[in-house]
Coordinates of C-alpha atoms in Angstrom, one line a residue:
X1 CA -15.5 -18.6 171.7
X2 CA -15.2 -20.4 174.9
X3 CA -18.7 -20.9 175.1
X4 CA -18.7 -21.9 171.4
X5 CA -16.1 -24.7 172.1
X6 CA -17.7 -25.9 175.1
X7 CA -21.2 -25.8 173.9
X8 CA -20.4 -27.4 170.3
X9 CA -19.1 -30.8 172.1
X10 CA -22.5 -31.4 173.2
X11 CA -24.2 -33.4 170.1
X12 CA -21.5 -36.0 170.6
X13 CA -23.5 -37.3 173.3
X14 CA -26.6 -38.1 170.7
X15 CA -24.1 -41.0 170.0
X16 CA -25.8 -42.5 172.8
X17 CA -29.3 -40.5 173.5
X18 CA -30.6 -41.7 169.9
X19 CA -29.7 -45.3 170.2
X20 CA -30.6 -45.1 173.3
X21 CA -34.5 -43.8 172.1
X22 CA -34.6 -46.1 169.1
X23 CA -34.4 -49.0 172.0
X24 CA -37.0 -47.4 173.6
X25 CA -39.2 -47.4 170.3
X26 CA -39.0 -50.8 169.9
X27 CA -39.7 -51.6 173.8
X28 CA -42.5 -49.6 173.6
X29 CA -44.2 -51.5 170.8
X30 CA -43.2 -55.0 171.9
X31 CA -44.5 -54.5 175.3
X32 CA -47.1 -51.4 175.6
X33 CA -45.2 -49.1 177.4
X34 CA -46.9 -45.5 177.7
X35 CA -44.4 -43.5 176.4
X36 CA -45.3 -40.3 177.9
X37 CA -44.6 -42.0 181.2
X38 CA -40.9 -42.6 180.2
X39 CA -40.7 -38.9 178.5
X40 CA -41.8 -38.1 182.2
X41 CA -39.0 -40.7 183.7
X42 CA -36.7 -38.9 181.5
X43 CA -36.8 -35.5 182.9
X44 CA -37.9 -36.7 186.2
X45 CA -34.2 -38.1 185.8
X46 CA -32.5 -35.2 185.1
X47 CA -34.1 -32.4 187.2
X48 CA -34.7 -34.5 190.6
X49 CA -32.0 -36.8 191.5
X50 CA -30.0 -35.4 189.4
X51 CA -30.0 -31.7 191.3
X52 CA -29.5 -33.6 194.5
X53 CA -26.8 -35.7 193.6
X54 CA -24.0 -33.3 193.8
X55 CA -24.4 -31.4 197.6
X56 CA -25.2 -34.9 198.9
X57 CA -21.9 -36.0 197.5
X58 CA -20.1 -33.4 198.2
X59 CA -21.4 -33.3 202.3
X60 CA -21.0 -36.7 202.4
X61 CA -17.3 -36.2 201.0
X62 CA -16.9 -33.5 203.7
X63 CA -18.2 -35.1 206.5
X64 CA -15.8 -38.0 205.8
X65 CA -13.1 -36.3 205.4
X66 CA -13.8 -34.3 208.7
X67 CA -14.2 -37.1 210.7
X68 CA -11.2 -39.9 209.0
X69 CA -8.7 -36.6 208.4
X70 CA -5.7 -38.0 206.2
X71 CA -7.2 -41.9 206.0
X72 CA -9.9 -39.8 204.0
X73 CA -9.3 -41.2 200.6
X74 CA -11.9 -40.0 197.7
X75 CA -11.0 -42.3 195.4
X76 CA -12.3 -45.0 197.6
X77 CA -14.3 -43.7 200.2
X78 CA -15.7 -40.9 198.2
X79 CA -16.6 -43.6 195.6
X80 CA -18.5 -45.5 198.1
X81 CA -20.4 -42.6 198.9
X82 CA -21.0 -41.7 195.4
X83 CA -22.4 -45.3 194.4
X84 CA -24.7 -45.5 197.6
X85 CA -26.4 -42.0 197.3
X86 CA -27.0 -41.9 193.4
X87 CA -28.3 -45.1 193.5
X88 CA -30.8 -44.2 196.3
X89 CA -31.4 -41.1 194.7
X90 CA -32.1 -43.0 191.3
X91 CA -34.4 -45.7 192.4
X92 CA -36.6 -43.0 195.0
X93 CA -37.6 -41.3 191.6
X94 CA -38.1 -44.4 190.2
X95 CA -40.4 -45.8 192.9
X96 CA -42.1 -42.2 193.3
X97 CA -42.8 -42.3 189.6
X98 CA -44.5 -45.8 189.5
X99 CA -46.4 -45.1 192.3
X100 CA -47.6 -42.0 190.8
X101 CA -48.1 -43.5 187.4
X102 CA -49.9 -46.6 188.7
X103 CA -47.4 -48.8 187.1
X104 CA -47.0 -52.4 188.3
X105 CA -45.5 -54.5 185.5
X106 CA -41.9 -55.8 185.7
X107 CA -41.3 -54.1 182.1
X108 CA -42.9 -50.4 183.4
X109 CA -40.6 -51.0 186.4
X110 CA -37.7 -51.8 184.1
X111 CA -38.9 -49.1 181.6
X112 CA -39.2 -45.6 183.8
X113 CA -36.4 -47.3 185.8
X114 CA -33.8 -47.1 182.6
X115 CA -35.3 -43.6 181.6
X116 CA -34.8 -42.6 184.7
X117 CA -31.3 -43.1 184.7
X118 CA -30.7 -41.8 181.1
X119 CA -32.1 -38.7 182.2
X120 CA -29.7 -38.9 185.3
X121 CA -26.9 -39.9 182.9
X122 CA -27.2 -37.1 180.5
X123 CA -27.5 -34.4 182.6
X124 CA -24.4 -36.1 184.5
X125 CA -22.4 -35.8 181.0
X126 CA -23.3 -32.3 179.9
X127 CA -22.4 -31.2 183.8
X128 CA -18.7 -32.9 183.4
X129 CA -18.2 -31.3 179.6
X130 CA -19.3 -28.2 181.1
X131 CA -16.9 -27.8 184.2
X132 CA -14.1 -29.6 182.3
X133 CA -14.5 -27.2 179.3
X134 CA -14.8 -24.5 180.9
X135 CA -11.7 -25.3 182.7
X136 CA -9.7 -26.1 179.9
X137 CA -11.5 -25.8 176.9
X138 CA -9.2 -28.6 175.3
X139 CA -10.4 -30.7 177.9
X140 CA -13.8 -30.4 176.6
X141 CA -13.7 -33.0 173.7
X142 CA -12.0 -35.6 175.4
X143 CA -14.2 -35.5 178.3
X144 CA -17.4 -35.9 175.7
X145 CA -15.7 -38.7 174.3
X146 CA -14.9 -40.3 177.6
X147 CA -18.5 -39.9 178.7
X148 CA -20.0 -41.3 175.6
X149 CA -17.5 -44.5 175.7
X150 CA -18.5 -45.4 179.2
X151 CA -22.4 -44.6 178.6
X152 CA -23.0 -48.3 177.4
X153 CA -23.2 -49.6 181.2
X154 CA -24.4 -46.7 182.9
X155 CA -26.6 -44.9 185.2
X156 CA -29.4 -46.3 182.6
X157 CA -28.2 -49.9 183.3
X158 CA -28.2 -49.3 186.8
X159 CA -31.5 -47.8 187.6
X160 CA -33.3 -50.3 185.3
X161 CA -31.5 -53.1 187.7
X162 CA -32.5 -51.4 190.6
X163 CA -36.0 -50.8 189.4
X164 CA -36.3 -55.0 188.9
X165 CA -35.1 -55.2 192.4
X166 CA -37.4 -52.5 193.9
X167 CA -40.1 -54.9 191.6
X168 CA -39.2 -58.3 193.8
X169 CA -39.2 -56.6 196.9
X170 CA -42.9 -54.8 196.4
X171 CA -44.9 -57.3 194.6
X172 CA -42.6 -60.5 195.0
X173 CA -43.8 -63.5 197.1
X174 CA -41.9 -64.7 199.9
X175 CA -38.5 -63.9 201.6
X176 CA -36.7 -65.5 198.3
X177 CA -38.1 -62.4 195.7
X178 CA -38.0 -59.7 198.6
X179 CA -33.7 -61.3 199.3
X180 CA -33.3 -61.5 195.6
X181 CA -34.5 -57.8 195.2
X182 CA -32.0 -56.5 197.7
X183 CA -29.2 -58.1 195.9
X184 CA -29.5 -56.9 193.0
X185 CA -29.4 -53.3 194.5
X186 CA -26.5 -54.1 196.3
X187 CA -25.0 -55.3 193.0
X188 CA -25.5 -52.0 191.9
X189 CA -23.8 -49.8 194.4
X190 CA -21.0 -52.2 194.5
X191 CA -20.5 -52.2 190.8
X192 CA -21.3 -47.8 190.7
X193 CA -18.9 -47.8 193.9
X194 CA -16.2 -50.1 191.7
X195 CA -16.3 -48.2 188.9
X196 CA -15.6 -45.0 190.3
X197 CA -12.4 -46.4 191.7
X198 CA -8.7 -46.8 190.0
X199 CA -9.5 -50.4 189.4
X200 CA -12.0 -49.4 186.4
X201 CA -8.7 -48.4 184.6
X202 CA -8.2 -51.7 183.8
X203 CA -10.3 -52.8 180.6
X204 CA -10.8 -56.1 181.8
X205 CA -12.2 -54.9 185.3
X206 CA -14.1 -52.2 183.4
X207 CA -15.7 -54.8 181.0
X208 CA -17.2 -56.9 183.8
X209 CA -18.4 -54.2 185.3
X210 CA -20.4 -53.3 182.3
X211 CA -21.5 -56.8 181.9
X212 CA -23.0 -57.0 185.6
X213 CA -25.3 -54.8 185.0
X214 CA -26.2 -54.9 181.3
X215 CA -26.7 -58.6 181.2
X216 CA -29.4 -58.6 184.3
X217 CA -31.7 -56.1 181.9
X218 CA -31.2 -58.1 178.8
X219 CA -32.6 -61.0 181.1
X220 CA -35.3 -59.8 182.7
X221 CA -36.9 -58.5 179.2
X222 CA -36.1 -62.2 178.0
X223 CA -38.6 -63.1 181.2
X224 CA -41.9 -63.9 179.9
X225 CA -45.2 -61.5 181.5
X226 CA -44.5 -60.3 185.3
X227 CA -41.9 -63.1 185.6
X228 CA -38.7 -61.8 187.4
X229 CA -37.2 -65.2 189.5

């Protein structure tokens, strides 16, 4: 029954995933993706950075705590941590992928970059319904729900924004694309890092944060060709 209660919260997450490959329909026809390449992205996603993801956090936690004692704070420091290595984790599969793939568009980089991270994202989700659940099966619902709620702004948002900056830094033009590029990954472990911290409670802080990163994808699909400035 456990199992049952745990397992059944799962298909709330579709609230998200279907959406999510309707978009990726449309993207696909507008601007020739290959879609096999982001069904790759997908479970390159969830199986590589993914797996990694959660020792790296946890000896980086571990470490920190070793060497700051009681100014060891998770919420902050832990966060940091969190928003740094996921991020690097995210956009190495990313880069890996287009190099692989043979990729060199702005929208492939944007395209396996978001698939990436939905692939990161989901197996993120069913990994927090588990433990939760399975901790407290009441928990189990609420955490779904949680998960879906925040999924508008998340780890898709941010690998597609990395991607776009991993785009200006290897086939930009000058020291403006390549300084461009790097800011907008730093944008992204600053807003990962913020948003791991109490200050997302507030809706207002939690909104911008969604925002940062959702509105740099809408406008790099607005650019026309290989156009990322």
């Amino acid at each position: 029954m456990q199992y049952l209660e745990v397992y059944s919260t799962f298909p709330l997450l579709l609230a998200y995933i279907v959406p999510f490959c309707l978009v990726m329909k449309y993207l696909c026809s507008k601007y020739e993706m290959h879609r096999l390449d982001l069904l790759i992205a997908g479970f390159c996603g969830a199986f590589i950075p993914a797996a990694l993801a959660g020792n790296l956090n946890d000896a980086f936690a571990d470490m920190m705590s070793y060497l700051m004692g009681r100014l060891y704070s998770d919420a902050w420091i832990g966060s940091a941590g969190t928003g740094i290595l996921e991020e690097l984790l995210k956009l190495g599969t990313t880069g890996l992928l287009l190099y692989v793939l043979g990729r060199r568009s702005l929208k492939d980089y944007l395209g396996i970059g978001m698939c990436v991270g939905i692939g990161f994202q989901i197996e993120e989700d069913l990994s927090y319904i588990t433990e939760s659940g399975f901790e407290n099966t009441e928990k189990a619902f609420p955490t779904a729900l949680d998960r879906v709620s925040a999924s508008f702004g998340s780890h898709w948002a941010y690998a597609a924004v990395t991607a776009a900056g991993l785009y200006l830094i290897a086939r930009g033009s000058g020291k403006h694309h390549r300084r461009k590029g790097y800011g907008l990954i730093l944008l992204v472990m600053v807003d990962h890092f913020l948003y791991d911290t109490p200050l997302s409670d507030s809706l207002l802080i939690n909104g911008l944060l969604t925002v940062a990163v959702v509105l740099p994808v809408l406008l790099f699909f607005q650019k026309p060709g290989d156009e990322a400035c």
